[in-house]
Amino acid sequence: MESKTSIHSSHSFRMEERVIQETAFDEKKAASFYDDDEKVVGDTTEEFHDEDSPIEEVRAVVPNTDDPTLPVFTFRMWFLGFVFSCLLAFVNQFFWYRRNAMTLSPLVVQLVSFPIGKLMEKVIPKSRFFNPGPFNMKEHVLITAMANCCYNTAYAIDIITIQNLWYDQDMGWGGDILLIWTTQLIGFGMAGVLRPFLVYPSSMVWPANLANISLFRSFHLSDGEWTGVPRYKYFVFCFSGMFVYYWLPGYFFQVLTFFSWVCWIKPSNRILSQLTGGLDGLGMFAISFDWSTIVSFLSSPLVVPWWAIANIAVGFSLVSWVIVPALYYTNTWDAKKFPILTSALFTSDGGSWNNSMVLNPDKTLNHEAYAEYGPLYMSSFFAFTYGIMFAGVTSIITHTFLYHGKDILRQFRASREEDEDIHRKLMRVYPEVPLWWYLFIFVASFGVSFGVIYGWPEIKLPWWGLILAIAIPVVFTLPIGIIQAVTNQQPGLNIITELVIGYALPGRPIANVTFKTYGYISMAQCLTFVSDLKLGHYTKVPPRAMFWAQIAGTAIAGVINLATAKWLMTTVENICTDEAYPFTCPSAHTFYSASIIWGTIGPGNMFGGISPYASMNWFFLIGFLLPIPFWLLSKKYPNSFWKYVHLPLIFNATGMMPPAVPINFSMWCATGFIFMFWLRKYRRNWWIKYNYLTSAAFDSGCAIAALIIWGVVQGSGYTPNWWGNGGEDSFDHCPLSSANGLD
């Protein structure tokens, strides 16, 4: 969710899907309970009997066998894939509008779909299509791949939301669904073209897939070596416990969500409130007993390596609890005129920014009105996190070159040469997807995109802008894909796209965010599809089956995302305001602010010349240079903690604030310490068996409970009215945490 996930970090930057698995191949036992290759059902021809992948991590997890006779296009696969795709698309879009925007991950689908598939195997009469035999791993992989296409909410929903709620524009169902589908499917067309470079070569590892394959194997092998509580009984226990418990912070005792106990010592003290308030302050000493608060924005800490959690903990603490208070209480950029933590925008006297004051009727910038009403100001926290994101962009370049440059160059050369391993040879038994299928989707989506920008002229993006938006990912996706396939890190294009169109076409907010979406999401979607293609490659799923599963998942996701968004925007009264809590839409607010900063006002006015925030441009240089001393220290002291310092991770994660708030980070890091350090080190057997199951069960139980609670509130109109459900002035009884420093 959505960090500046919504504005410049991306739906694609999900900690659970990115960082978590960087060490998965070194800790394969954590996700795999069985590693006896002789038990794998499948055929290995005599020719390939002793052949395996040249990559050690792949050899340890991916079997060098296949059974081409296993059925894949079954009723079970299509039914469960459709159901779980709809479920993930609905639930994650539903939560995107909430204050704590937790998400259900494909891991939940991977876990829950297995017992249902086995049940269908037993109860449905035998049939070639409806029940051809045992529920197999290839069906399971396709179900998960379909759901993975629905995991991240469509980025174009951000555009549709701010158009409807802030810019008084509505493109209708036709324009909205075409905008969603084209931005999602252009990347799909690119993925097919890049298969020879990013999927087929053995050197393109895609380590994020290895733990998933270990989990798939654990399901589809016997449970003979398992001791302790059975896997699914444990899942049901944890799911039920979280479902029941969540009614406390979710309905009966909501102050548990932001338990700002230090602030209550003297709530009339403004500085104490600003520093310790959990909801609108910096959250020092604040606690949350709400699982959705913990997993919002950064996803579940139970699946992120401890070294990564430690990096984020250091970065967030330094920014939130040292640098930001220093900026605020020294009144840098007139900081005290504004609240200490907000993504809202302001006038020079501290009043709320009214964007309509500087817009023409066609929603473009009126320069004379801006000269009179402006300049635009933002909180010191918000401005500084933009600098952090600038540093994040350039630090990825330096970090990748220093730490992974030789590996990337070597493996890219290998990918251009004869690099056909056992998995590529086994996949040759299946008909490949013709290149023209992918090219047709790319050209058709690109062509329809012109229809979108000209059929709905309120977008204000010219033809050359759309071509430039697509040209950026066409150029950058291959090198970025190589980096991700080797290092599991994906440098984002969002800041670059915002800068390019902000300078090329200032004063057009909807054009800016549309350009960013086509330019950034095309690359991010492409690499999501490529990662799933590699998963299918490893698990020997027929390529044409994976093709149709991905197409179906993407189409379903677009419809469900849009339907959910329109439903909420029309049924939730005052949605995206404080009155509609918990539907306060922090990500939408941040995206809207970005449309003003980069689109309406433009980067030239906001970060150039005489702007008070011009100093943030130095962070491009800081981010580029800062990894160098840490790399030198890691070389000089190879066995010290210096080798674990990961600056791109620190910058990109910390840049999620706002809409994330410090309590999201502090509770996430504390929970990660318990599960990924203490339990992993001192209760390793339990951790190996139950850690990932705990994460999936808590996520599922919390999400289902939240949906039912929302239905109860909507249907009855009743919420217990007492101190534990917040006060009139402040939800967490810290009324001055959102006050400016001059009150």
Coordinates of N, CA and C in Angstrom, one line a residue, residues 1 16 30 72-73 106 117 142 181 224 266 269 301 304 309 313 357 363 376 405 454 507 539 550 576 597 602 721:
M1 N 0.7 -0.8 0.0 CA 0.0 0.0 0.0 C 0.8 0.9 0.0
E16 N 6.6 -7.5 1.3 CA 6.4 -8.9 1.4 C 6.9 -9.6 0.1
A30 N 13.0 -22.8 5.8 CA 11.9 -22.0 6.5 C 10.6 -22.1 5.8
V72 N -4.1 -29.3 -16.4 CA -4.0 -27.9 -15.8 C -5.3 -27.1 -16.1
F73 N -5.9 -27.2 -17.3 CA -7.1 -26.5 -17.5 C -8.3 -27.3 -17.0
P106 N -0.9 -13.1 -2.1 CA -1.1 -14.4 -2.8 C -0.7 -15.5 -1.9
G117 N -9.0 -27.3 -2.9 CA -8.8 -28.1 -4.1 C -8.8 -29.6 -3.8
L142 N -1.2 -22.1 -11.1 CA -2.1 -21.3 -11.9 C -3.1 -20.5 -11.1
W181 N -7.5 -1.2 -17.9 CA -7.0 -2.3 -18.7 C -5.7 -2.0 -19.5
G224 N 4.3 -37.0 5.9 CA 4.8 -38.0 6.8 C 5.8 -37.6 7.9
K266 N -0.5 14.4 29.7 CA -0.9 15.8 29.7 C -1.3 16.2 28.3
N269 N -0.5 19.5 26.5 CA 0.8 19.9 26.1 C 1.0 19.6 24.6
P301 N 5.4 -8.3 8.7 CA 6.8 -8.4 9.1 C 7.3 -9.8 9.3
V304 N 9.7 -10.9 6.3 CA 10.8 -10.1 5.9 C 12.1 -10.4 6.7
I309 N 14.6 -5.7 8.2 CA 13.8 -5.0 9.2 C 14.7 -4.0 10.0
A313 N 14.3 -0.1 10.4 CA 14.2 0.5 11.8 C 15.1 1.6 12.0
M357 N -8.6 27.4 -6.5 CA -8.3 28.8 -6.6 C -7.3 29.1 -7.7
K363 N -9.3 22.6 -15.7 CA -8.5 22.0 -14.7 C -7.0 22.1 -15.0
L376 N 2.9 27.5 -3.0 CA 2.4 26.3 -2.3 C 3.4 25.8 -1.2
G405 N 27.2 -5.3 -9.6 CA 27.5 -5.0 -10.9 C 28.2 -6.1 -11.7
Y454 N -7.9 10.7 -26.1 CA -8.7 11.6 -27.0 C -10.2 11.4 -26.8
G507 N 1.4 22.3 -15.2 CA 0.1 22.9 -15.1 C -1.1 22.0 -15.5
T539 N 8.1 -24.5 -12.5 CA 7.1 -25.5 -12.0 C 6.6 -26.3 -13.2
Q550 N -3.0 -15.5 -16.7 CA -2.6 -14.1 -16.4 C -3.6 -13.1 -17.1
C576 N -13.1 9.7 2.2 CA -11.8 10.4 2.1 C -11.8 11.7 2.9
I597 N 1.5 18.9 -6.7 CA 3.0 19.3 -6.6 C 3.6 19.1 -8.0
G602 N 4.0 22.0 -10.7 CA 5.1 21.6 -11.5 C 6.4 21.6 -10.7
N721 N -20.5 3.9 21.9 CA -20.1 5.3 22.1 C -19.6 5.4 23.5

